[in-house]
PDB file of C-alpha atoms and ligand atoms in Angstrom:
ATOM      1  CA  MET M  98       6.448 -20.308   8.768  1.00  0.00           C
ATOM      2  CA  ARG M  99       5.249 -18.817   5.364  1.00  0.00           C
ATOM      3  CA  GLN M 100       8.103 -19.112   2.438  1.00  0.00           C
ATOM      4  CA  PRO M 101       7.703 -15.508   0.425  1.00  0.00           C
ATOM      5  CA  LEU M 102       6.055 -16.157  -2.496  1.00  0.00           C
ATOM      6  CA  VAL M 103       6.390 -13.333  -5.442  1.00  0.00           C
ATOM      7  CA  VAL M 104       4.583 -13.512  -8.801  1.00  0.00           C
ATOM      8  CA  GLY M 105       4.905 -11.467 -11.964  1.00  0.00           C
ATOM      9  CA  ASN M 106       1.276 -11.424 -13.892  1.00  0.00           C
ATOM     10  CA  TRP M 107       2.780 -10.227 -16.974  1.00  0.00           C
ATOM     11  CA  LYS M 108      -1.362  -9.938 -18.219  1.00  0.00           C
ATOM     12  CA  MET M 109      -1.209  -9.105 -22.015  1.00  0.00           C
ATOM     13  CA  GLN M 110       2.374  -7.808 -22.832  1.00  0.00           C
ATOM     14  CA  GLY M 111       5.095  -8.999 -24.717  1.00  0.00           C
ATOM     15  CA  SER M 112       6.064 -10.571 -27.992  1.00  0.00           C
ATOM     16  CA  LEU M 113       8.222 -13.748 -28.180  1.00  0.00           C
ATOM     17  CA  VAL M 114      11.359 -11.810 -28.712  1.00  0.00           C
ATOM     18  CA  SER M 115      10.458  -9.616 -25.261  1.00  0.00           C
ATOM     19  CA  VAL M 116       9.557 -12.558 -23.537  1.00  0.00           C
ATOM     20  CA  GLU M 117      12.571 -14.559 -24.114  1.00  0.00           C
ATOM     21  CA  ALA M 118      14.764 -11.408 -23.240  1.00  0.00           C
ATOM     22  CA  LEU M 119      12.929 -10.882 -19.671  1.00  0.00           C
ATOM     23  CA  LEU M 120      13.052 -14.356 -18.909  1.00  0.00           C
ATOM     24  CA  SER M 121      16.703 -14.541 -19.702  1.00  0.00           C
ATOM     25  CA  ASP M 122      17.621 -11.562 -17.901  1.00  0.00           C
ATOM     26  CA  LEU M 123      15.936 -13.234 -14.445  1.00  0.00           C
ATOM     27  CA  VAL M 124      17.260 -16.955 -14.668  1.00  0.00           C
ATOM     28  CA  SER M 125      20.642 -15.503 -14.877  1.00  0.00           C
ATOM     29  CA  ALA M 126      20.152 -13.459 -11.972  1.00  0.00           C
ATOM     30  CA  THR M 127      20.752 -14.699  -8.522  1.00  0.00           C
ATOM     31  CA  PRO M 128      18.410 -13.335  -6.338  1.00  0.00           C
ATOM     32  CA  ALA M 129      18.505 -14.137  -2.383  1.00  0.00           C
ATOM     33  CA  ALA M 130      17.658 -17.625  -1.414  1.00  0.00           C
ATOM     34  CA  GLY M 131      14.314 -18.544   0.212  1.00  0.00           C
ATOM     35  CA  VAL M 132      11.655 -16.512  -2.050  1.00  0.00           C
ATOM     36  CA  GLU M 133       9.707 -18.700  -4.228  1.00  0.00           C
ATOM     37  CA  VAL M 134       9.204 -17.024  -7.872  1.00  0.00           C
ATOM     38  CA  ALA M 135       6.987 -17.330 -10.227  1.00  0.00           C
ATOM     39  CA  VAL M 136       6.076 -15.323 -13.412  1.00  0.00           C
ATOM     40  CA  CYS M 137       2.951 -15.547 -15.870  1.00  0.00           C
ATOM     41  CA  PRO M 138       3.113 -15.079 -19.314  1.00  0.00           C
ATOM     42  CA  THR M 139       0.559 -15.183 -22.032  1.00  0.00           C
ATOM     43  CA  PHE M 140      -0.789 -18.350 -22.995  1.00  0.00           C
ATOM     44  CA  ILE M 141       0.523 -18.383 -26.019  1.00  0.00           C
ATOM     45  CA  HIS M 142       4.113 -17.370 -24.530  1.00  0.00           C
ATOM     46  CA  LEU M 143       3.988 -20.311 -22.455  1.00  0.00           C
ATOM     47  CA  GLY M 144       5.507 -22.807 -24.121  1.00  0.00           C
ATOM     48  CA  HIS M 145       8.252 -20.592 -25.265  1.00  0.00           C
ATOM     49  CA  ALA M 146       8.751 -19.462 -21.424  1.00  0.00           C
ATOM     50  CA  PHE M 147       9.210 -22.734 -20.803  1.00  0.00           C
ATOM     51  CA  THR M 148      12.114 -23.540 -22.877  1.00  0.00           C
ATOM     52  CA  VAL M 149      13.852 -20.624 -20.761  1.00  0.00           C
ATOM     53  CA  CYS M 150      12.848 -21.165 -17.582  1.00  0.00           C
ATOM     54  CA  GLY M 151      12.137 -24.649 -17.354  1.00  0.00           C
ATOM     55  CA  HIS M 152      14.589 -25.589 -15.187  1.00  0.00           C
ATOM     56  CA  SER M 153      15.440 -22.298 -13.196  1.00  0.00           C
ATOM     57  CA  PHE M 154      14.147 -20.931 -10.026  1.00  0.00           C
ATOM     58  CA  VAL M 155      11.468 -19.170 -12.018  1.00  0.00           C
ATOM     59  CA  ALA M 156       8.624 -21.268 -12.220  1.00  0.00           C
ATOM     60  CA  LEU M 157       6.184 -20.136 -14.937  1.00  0.00           C
ATOM     61  CA  GLY M 158       1.954 -19.739 -14.512  1.00  0.00           C
ATOM     62  CA  ALA M 159      -1.319 -18.923 -16.230  1.00  0.00           C
ATOM     63  CA  GLN M 160      -3.302 -15.686 -16.044  1.00  0.00           C
ATOM     64  CA  ASP M 161      -6.803 -17.990 -16.045  1.00  0.00           C
ATOM     65  CA  CYS M 162      -7.866 -21.472 -17.243  1.00  0.00           C
ATOM     66  CA  SER M 163     -11.399 -23.149 -18.057  1.00  0.00           C
ATOM     67  CA  HIS M 164     -13.599 -24.674 -15.411  1.00  0.00           C
ATOM     68  CA  ALA M 165     -13.897 -27.571 -18.044  1.00  0.00           C
ATOM     69  CA  LYS M 166     -11.543 -30.418 -18.589  1.00  0.00           C
ATOM     70  CA  SER M 167     -12.161 -30.404 -22.472  1.00  0.00           C
ATOM     71  CA  GLY M 168     -15.083 -30.016 -25.034  1.00  0.00           C
ATOM     72  CA  ALA M 169     -16.486 -27.702 -27.096  1.00  0.00           C
ATOM     73  CA  HIS M 170     -15.294 -24.394 -25.269  1.00  0.00           C
ATOM     74  CA  THR M 171     -13.926 -22.292 -28.231  1.00  0.00           C
ATOM     75  CA  GLY M 172     -10.856 -20.178 -27.007  1.00  0.00           C
ATOM     76  CA  GLU M 173     -10.483 -21.535 -23.661  1.00  0.00           C
ATOM     77  CA  VAL M 174      -7.442 -23.353 -22.374  1.00  0.00           C
ATOM     78  CA  SER M 175      -8.079 -26.132 -19.671  1.00  0.00           C
ATOM     79  CA  ALA M 176      -5.996 -26.773 -17.057  1.00  0.00           C
ATOM     80  CA  ALA M 177      -4.610 -30.410 -17.520  1.00  0.00           C
ATOM     81  CA  MET M 178      -3.148 -28.066 -20.981  1.00  0.00           C
ATOM     82  CA  LEU M 179      -1.396 -25.397 -19.038  1.00  0.00           C
ATOM     83  CA  ALA M 180       0.002 -28.231 -16.741  1.00  0.00           C
ATOM     84  CA  GLU M 181       1.632 -30.086 -19.858  1.00  0.00           C
ATOM     85  CA  VAL M 182       3.351 -27.161 -21.045  1.00  0.00           C
ATOM     86  CA  GLY M 183       4.960 -26.481 -17.726  1.00  0.00           C
ATOM     87  CA  CYS M 184       2.890 -23.929 -15.708  1.00  0.00           C
ATOM     88  CA  ARG M 185       2.386 -24.808 -12.332  1.00  0.00           C
ATOM     89  CA  TRP M 186       0.599 -21.849 -10.844  1.00  0.00           C
ATOM     90  CA  VAL M 187      -2.630 -20.638 -12.408  1.00  0.00           C
ATOM     91  CA  ILE M 188      -4.206 -16.555 -11.101  1.00  0.00           C
ATOM     92  CA  LEU M 189      -7.816 -17.064 -10.795  1.00  0.00           C
ATOM     93  CA  GLY M 190     -10.446 -14.052 -10.679  1.00  0.00           C
ATOM     94  CA  HIS M 191      -7.912 -11.543 -11.288  1.00  0.00           C
ATOM     95  CA  SER M 192     -10.509  -8.165 -11.108  1.00  0.00           C
ATOM     96  CA  GLU M 193      -9.671  -7.602 -14.764  1.00  0.00           C
ATOM     97  CA  ARG M 194     -11.332 -10.733 -15.535  1.00  0.00           C
ATOM     98  CA  ARG M 195     -14.273  -9.884 -12.831  1.00  0.00           C
ATOM     99  CA  GLN M 196     -14.726  -6.820 -14.634  1.00  0.00           C
ATOM    100  CA  HIS M 197     -14.381  -7.295 -18.363  1.00  0.00           C
ATOM    101  CA  GLN M 198     -15.136 -11.193 -18.807  1.00  0.00           C
ATOM    102  CA  ASP M 199     -17.859 -10.642 -16.039  1.00  0.00           C
ATOM    103  CA  GLU M 200     -16.489 -13.255 -14.240  1.00  0.00           C
ATOM    104  CA  SER M 201     -18.839 -14.580 -11.084  1.00  0.00           C
ATOM    105  CA  ASP M 202     -17.650 -15.935  -7.913  1.00  0.00           C
ATOM    106  CA  ALA M 203     -19.388 -19.570  -8.751  1.00  0.00           C
ATOM    107  CA  LEU M 204     -16.964 -19.385 -12.000  1.00  0.00           C
ATOM    108  CA  ILE M 205     -13.790 -18.708 -10.181  1.00  0.00           C
ATOM    109  CA  ALA M 206     -14.807 -21.668  -7.393  1.00  0.00           C
ATOM    110  CA  ALA M 207     -15.292 -24.018 -10.883  1.00  0.00           C
ATOM    111  CA  LYS M 208     -12.121 -22.742 -12.008  1.00  0.00           C
ATOM    112  CA  LEU M 209     -10.420 -23.299  -8.923  1.00  0.00           C
ATOM    113  CA  VAL M 210     -11.566 -26.992  -8.730  1.00  0.00           C
ATOM    114  CA  ALA M 211     -10.503 -27.411 -12.205  1.00  0.00           C
ATOM    115  CA  ALA M 212      -6.966 -26.037 -11.543  1.00  0.00           C
ATOM    116  CA  VAL M 213      -6.589 -28.215  -8.360  1.00  0.00           C
ATOM    117  CA  GLU M 214      -7.498 -31.414 -10.084  1.00  0.00           C
ATOM    118  CA  ALA M 215      -4.778 -30.894 -12.571  1.00  0.00           C
ATOM    119  CA  GLY M 216      -2.449 -30.140  -9.962  1.00  0.00           C
ATOM    120  CA  LEU M 217      -2.002 -26.591 -10.875  1.00  0.00           C
ATOM    121  CA  ARG M 218      -1.458 -24.330  -7.729  1.00  0.00           C
ATOM    122  CA  PRO M 219      -4.137 -21.084  -7.798  1.00  0.00           C
ATOM    123  CA  ILE M 220      -3.827 -17.956  -6.902  1.00  0.00           C
ATOM    124  CA  VAL M 221      -7.177 -16.739  -6.050  1.00  0.00           C
ATOM    125  CA  CYS M 222      -7.378 -12.794  -6.230  1.00  0.00           C
ATOM    126  CA  VAL M 223     -10.046 -10.475  -4.350  1.00  0.00           C
ATOM    127  CA  GLY M 224     -10.313  -6.832  -3.521  1.00  0.00           C
ATOM    128  CA  GLU M 225     -12.691  -4.137  -3.427  1.00  0.00           C
ATOM    129  CA  THR M 226     -13.096  -0.836  -5.953  1.00  0.00           C
ATOM    130  CA  ARG M 227     -12.666   2.516  -4.382  1.00  0.00           C
ATOM    131  CA  GLN M 228     -16.267   3.337  -4.394  1.00  0.00           C
ATOM    132  CA  GLN M 229     -16.642   0.067  -2.179  1.00  0.00           C
ATOM    133  CA  ARG M 230     -13.433   0.964  -0.232  1.00  0.00           C
ATOM    134  CA  ASP M 231     -15.134   4.890   0.287  1.00  0.00           C
ATOM    135  CA  ALA M 232     -18.384   3.224   1.139  1.00  0.00           C
ATOM    136  CA  GLY M 233     -16.900   1.123   3.972  1.00  0.00           C
ATOM    137  CA  THR M 234     -17.425  -1.947   2.419  1.00  0.00           C
ATOM    138  CA  ALA M 235     -14.025  -3.319   1.781  1.00  0.00           C
ATOM    139  CA  GLN M 236     -14.122  -6.039   3.931  1.00  0.00           C
ATOM    140  CA  ALA M 237     -17.882  -7.822   3.277  1.00  0.00           C
ATOM    141  CA  VAL M 238     -17.032  -7.516  -0.462  1.00  0.00           C
ATOM    142  CA  VAL M 239     -13.503  -9.403  -0.041  1.00  0.00           C
ATOM    143  CA  SER M 240     -15.249 -11.376   2.513  1.00  0.00           C
ATOM    144  CA  ALA M 241     -17.691 -12.337   0.200  1.00  0.00           C
ATOM    145  CA  GLN M 242     -15.623 -12.825  -2.925  1.00  0.00           C
ATOM    146  CA  LEU M 243     -13.694 -15.445  -0.846  1.00  0.00           C
ATOM    147  CA  ALA M 244     -16.669 -17.078   0.736  1.00  0.00           C
ATOM    148  CA  GLY M 245     -17.757 -17.493  -3.050  1.00  0.00           C
ATOM    149  CA  ALA M 246     -14.699 -18.647  -4.631  1.00  0.00           C
ATOM    150  CA  LEU M 247     -13.521 -21.328  -2.100  1.00  0.00           C
ATOM    151  CA  GLN M 248     -16.631 -22.659  -0.810  1.00  0.00           C
ATOM    152  CA  GLY M 249     -16.098 -26.553  -0.049  1.00  0.00           C
ATOM    153  CA  GLN M 250     -12.166 -26.077  -0.664  1.00  0.00           C
ATOM    154  CA  ALA M 251     -10.341 -28.038   2.398  1.00  0.00           C
ATOM    155  CA  ASN M 252      -6.497 -27.784   1.015  1.00  0.00           C
ATOM    156  CA  LEU M 253      -5.642 -24.430   1.892  1.00  0.00           C
ATOM    157  CA  GLY M 254      -2.056 -25.133   2.084  1.00  0.00           C
ATOM    158  CA  GLN M 255      -2.060 -24.969  -1.584  1.00  0.00           C
ATOM    159  CA  LEU M 256      -4.025 -22.313  -2.266  1.00  0.00           C
ATOM    160  CA  VAL M 257      -2.344 -19.094  -2.082  1.00  0.00           C
ATOM    161  CA  VAL M 258      -4.801 -15.559  -2.029  1.00  0.00           C
ATOM    162  CA  ALA M 259      -3.847 -12.368  -3.509  1.00  0.00           C
ATOM    163  CA  TYR M 260      -5.309  -8.965  -2.189  1.00  0.00           C
ATOM    164  CA  GLU M 261      -5.438  -6.642  -5.407  1.00  0.00           C
ATOM    165  CA  PRO M 262      -7.357  -3.671  -3.831  1.00  0.00           C
ATOM    166  CA  VAL M 263      -8.732  -2.651  -7.398  1.00  0.00           C
ATOM    167  CA  TRP M 264      -8.114   0.873  -6.723  1.00  0.00           C
ATOM    168  CA  ALA M 265      -4.321   0.448  -6.558  1.00  0.00           C
ATOM    169  CA  ILE M 266      -4.265  -1.745  -9.884  1.00  0.00           C
ATOM    170  CA  GLY M 267      -1.823   0.184 -12.689  1.00  0.00           C
ATOM    171  CA  THR M 268      -2.771   3.397 -10.753  1.00  0.00           C
ATOM    172  CA  GLY M 269       0.651   4.294  -8.728  1.00  0.00           C
ATOM    173  CA  LEU M 270      -1.760   4.386  -5.657  1.00  0.00           C
ATOM    174  CA  THR M 271      -0.352   1.345  -3.490  1.00  0.00           C
ATOM    175  CA  ALA M 272      -2.411   0.564  -0.289  1.00  0.00           C
ATOM    176  CA  THR M 273      -0.642   1.369   2.804  1.00  0.00           C
ATOM    177  CA  PRO M 274       1.428  -1.201   4.842  1.00  0.00           C
ATOM    178  CA  GLU M 275      -1.057  -0.917   7.515  1.00  0.00           C
ATOM    179  CA  GLN M 276      -4.178  -0.943   5.476  1.00  0.00           C
ATOM    180  CA  ALA M 277      -3.254  -3.589   3.336  1.00  0.00           C
ATOM    181  CA  GLN M 278      -1.998  -5.575   6.913  1.00  0.00           C
ATOM    182  CA  GLN M 279      -5.417  -5.096   8.247  1.00  0.00           C
ATOM    183  CA  MET M 280      -7.387  -6.692   5.256  1.00  0.00           C
ATOM    184  CA  HIS M 281      -4.773  -9.605   4.980  1.00  0.00           C
ATOM    185  CA  ALA M 282      -5.246 -10.573   8.940  1.00  0.00           C
ATOM    186  CA  PHE M 283      -9.012  -9.948   8.122  1.00  0.00           C
ATOM    187  CA  MET M 284      -8.665 -12.416   5.250  1.00  0.00           C
ATOM    188  CA  ARG M 285      -6.913 -15.070   7.358  1.00  0.00           C
ATOM    189  CA  VAL M 286      -9.611 -15.249   9.707  1.00  0.00           C
ATOM    190  CA  CYS M 287     -12.024 -15.450   6.891  1.00  0.00           C
ATOM    191  CA  LEU M 288     -10.493 -18.158   5.042  1.00  0.00           C
ATOM    192  CA  ALA M 289     -10.652 -20.667   8.385  1.00  0.00           C
ATOM    193  CA  LYS M 290     -14.132 -19.711   8.988  1.00  0.00           C
ATOM    194  CA  ILE M 291     -15.064 -20.441   5.437  1.00  0.00           C
ATOM    195  CA  THR M 292     -13.368 -23.586   5.123  1.00  0.00           C
ATOM    196  CA  GLY M 293     -13.085 -24.902   8.701  1.00  0.00           C
ATOM    197  CA  VAL M 294      -9.755 -25.263   7.915  1.00  0.00           C
ATOM    198  CA  ASP M 295      -6.661 -23.539   9.945  1.00  0.00           C
ATOM    199  CA  ALA M 296      -4.970 -20.743   7.571  1.00  0.00           C
ATOM    200  CA  THR M 297      -1.822 -20.372   9.608  1.00  0.00           C
ATOM    201  CA  ALA M 298       0.020 -21.552   6.274  1.00  0.00           C
ATOM    202  CA  THR M 299      -2.111 -20.404   3.765  1.00  0.00           C
ATOM    203  CA  ARG M 300       0.058 -17.317   1.719  1.00  0.00           C
ATOM    204  CA  ILE M 301      -1.970 -14.226   1.434  1.00  0.00           C
ATOM    205  CA  LEU M 302      -0.044 -12.060  -1.485  1.00  0.00           C
ATOM    206  CA  TYR M 303      -0.112  -8.007  -1.687  1.00  0.00           C
ATOM    207  CA  GLY M 304      -1.049  -6.696  -5.378  1.00  0.00           C
ATOM    208  CA  GLY M 305      -1.485  -3.273  -6.650  1.00  0.00           C
ATOM    209  CA  SER M 306       0.983  -1.308  -7.904  1.00  0.00           C
ATOM    210  CA  VAL M 307       4.200  -3.154  -5.993  1.00  0.00           C
ATOM    211  CA  LYS M 308       7.554  -1.521  -6.659  1.00  0.00           C
ATOM    212  CA  PRO M 309      11.038  -1.655  -5.719  1.00  0.00           C
ATOM    213  CA  ASP M 310      10.381   1.449  -3.316  1.00  0.00           C
ATOM    214  CA  ASN M 311       7.289   0.198  -1.465  1.00  0.00           C
ATOM    215  CA  ALA M 312       7.839  -3.543  -1.425  1.00  0.00           C
ATOM    216  CA  ALA M 313       9.744  -3.796   1.808  1.00  0.00           C
ATOM    217  CA  ASN M 314       7.604  -1.673   3.699  1.00  0.00           C
ATOM    218  CA  LEU M 315       4.710  -4.121   2.670  1.00  0.00           C
ATOM    219  CA  PHE M 316       6.714  -7.325   3.563  1.00  0.00           C
ATOM    220  CA  VAL M 317       7.616  -6.784   7.005  1.00  0.00           C
ATOM    221  CA  GLN M 318       3.606  -6.912   7.701  1.00  0.00           C
ATOM    222  CA  PRO M 319       3.326 -10.298   9.661  1.00  0.00           C
ATOM    223  CA  ASP M 320       0.140 -11.051   7.058  1.00  0.00           C
ATOM    224  CA  ILE M 321       2.135 -10.198   4.192  1.00  0.00           C
ATOM    225  CA  ASP M 322       3.199 -13.346   2.493  1.00  0.00           C
ATOM    226  CA  GLY M 323       4.591 -11.880  -0.754  1.00  0.00           C
ATOM    227  CA  ALA M 324       3.480 -10.202  -3.821  1.00  0.00           C
ATOM    228  CA  LEU M 325       1.522 -10.438  -7.286  1.00  0.00           C
ATOM    229  CA  VAL M 326       3.193  -8.134  -9.291  1.00  0.00           C
ATOM    230  CA  GLY M 327       2.068  -6.101 -12.788  1.00  0.00           C
ATOM    231  CA  GLY M 328       4.006  -3.099 -13.865  1.00  0.00           C
ATOM    232  CA  ALA M 329       7.084  -3.665 -12.018  1.00  0.00           C
ATOM    233  CA  ALA M 330       7.587  -7.254 -13.174  1.00  0.00           C
ATOM    234  CA  LEU M 331       8.247  -6.436 -16.943  1.00  0.00           C
ATOM    235  CA  VAL M 332      11.535  -4.985 -15.658  1.00  0.00           C
ATOM    236  CA  ALA M 333      14.025  -7.564 -14.432  1.00  0.00           C
ATOM    237  CA  ALA M 334      16.057  -5.600 -12.297  1.00  0.00           C
ATOM    238  CA  ASP M 335      12.808  -3.930 -10.676  1.00  0.00           C
ATOM    239  CA  PHE M 336      10.975  -7.473 -10.326  1.00  0.00           C
ATOM    240  CA  LEU M 337      14.461  -8.769  -8.589  1.00  0.00           C
ATOM    241  CA  ALA M 338      14.551  -5.965  -6.148  1.00  0.00           C
ATOM    242  CA  ILE M 339      10.741  -6.984  -5.125  1.00  0.00           C
ATOM    243  CA  ILE M 340      12.035 -10.791  -4.661  1.00  0.00           C
ATOM    244  CA  ASN M 341      15.308  -9.710  -2.964  1.00  0.00           C
ATOM    245  CA  ALA M 342      13.105  -7.655  -0.664  1.00  0.00           C
ATOM    246  CA  ALA M 343      10.578 -10.081   0.351  1.00  0.00           C
ATOM    247  CA  ALA M 344      14.042 -12.379   1.121  1.00  0.00           C
ATOM    248  CA  ALA M 345      14.989  -9.569   3.613  1.00  0.00           C
TER     249      ALA M 345
HETATM  250  P1  13P G 471       0.427  -3.554 -11.244  1.00  0.00           P
HETATM  251  O1  13P G 471       1.382  -3.817 -10.298  1.00  0.00           O
HETATM  252  O2  13P G 471       0.799  -2.826 -12.118  1.00  0.00           O
HETATM  253  O3  13P G 471      -0.497  -2.191 -10.480  1.00  0.00           O
HETATM  254  O4  13P G 471      -0.663  -4.696 -11.066  1.00  0.00           O
HETATM  255  C1  13P G 471      -0.853  -5.312 -10.185  1.00  0.00           C
HETATM  256  C2  13P G 471      -1.874  -6.700 -10.589  1.00  0.00           C
HETATM  257  O5  13P G 471      -2.961  -6.293 -11.235  1.00  0.00           O
HETATM  258  C3  13P G 471      -1.412  -8.050 -10.140  1.00  0.00           C
HETATM  259  O6  13P G 471      -2.030  -8.741 -10.966  1.00  0.00           O
END
């Protein structure tokens, strides 16, 4: 039985004031029980965020981490530093980083090792572009991304994977529940093949324009174990509605 997980990726949004307000609204709510919840503000807001949500049902995550433990890596933040300020989760390989920071599968694999070593729980993102879907290569792209990032990982229990079709991110175009379910089921088979470990317990999140009005239909699919939410995670009522949909 996989516990549903709903994670808010706040991307490069907010200020100290708005982060505090949003988190205060979340932690003062009482969502349905049984769903694990995390939010991922920017690095700079993490410390302050922890003072607001530190001991609540909302866990903290980061949006990235360095592959290195320490040293001459100007501008980078290590996984251990994130753990020290209260992070339990880290998003790795988001398509915006693959696209704009040229992150390769090999780099994401190195970050994954660093995150696990520091005790963070990684959420590894994969997903195809519109062009790749139209060309019929979506499954090949996703399985190559999984293989590239996860080679050698044997601890799938701690790992979360997110399927985020690039064409659905921030566009209002959600994958249909059937499209998402088909890919999630395929990914579960891939995960087992790549790692040689049973992936029945591995949570696979869907991300890409998840909103209160489409969440329930996604969550009833047997291989969709929660969501990685962008825009709707910035509105407390919407994020809470998505959490409640995951509990139902
Ligand atoms: P949206 O929910 O805004 O489409 O963003 C999804 C996402 O990129 C989460 O990581």
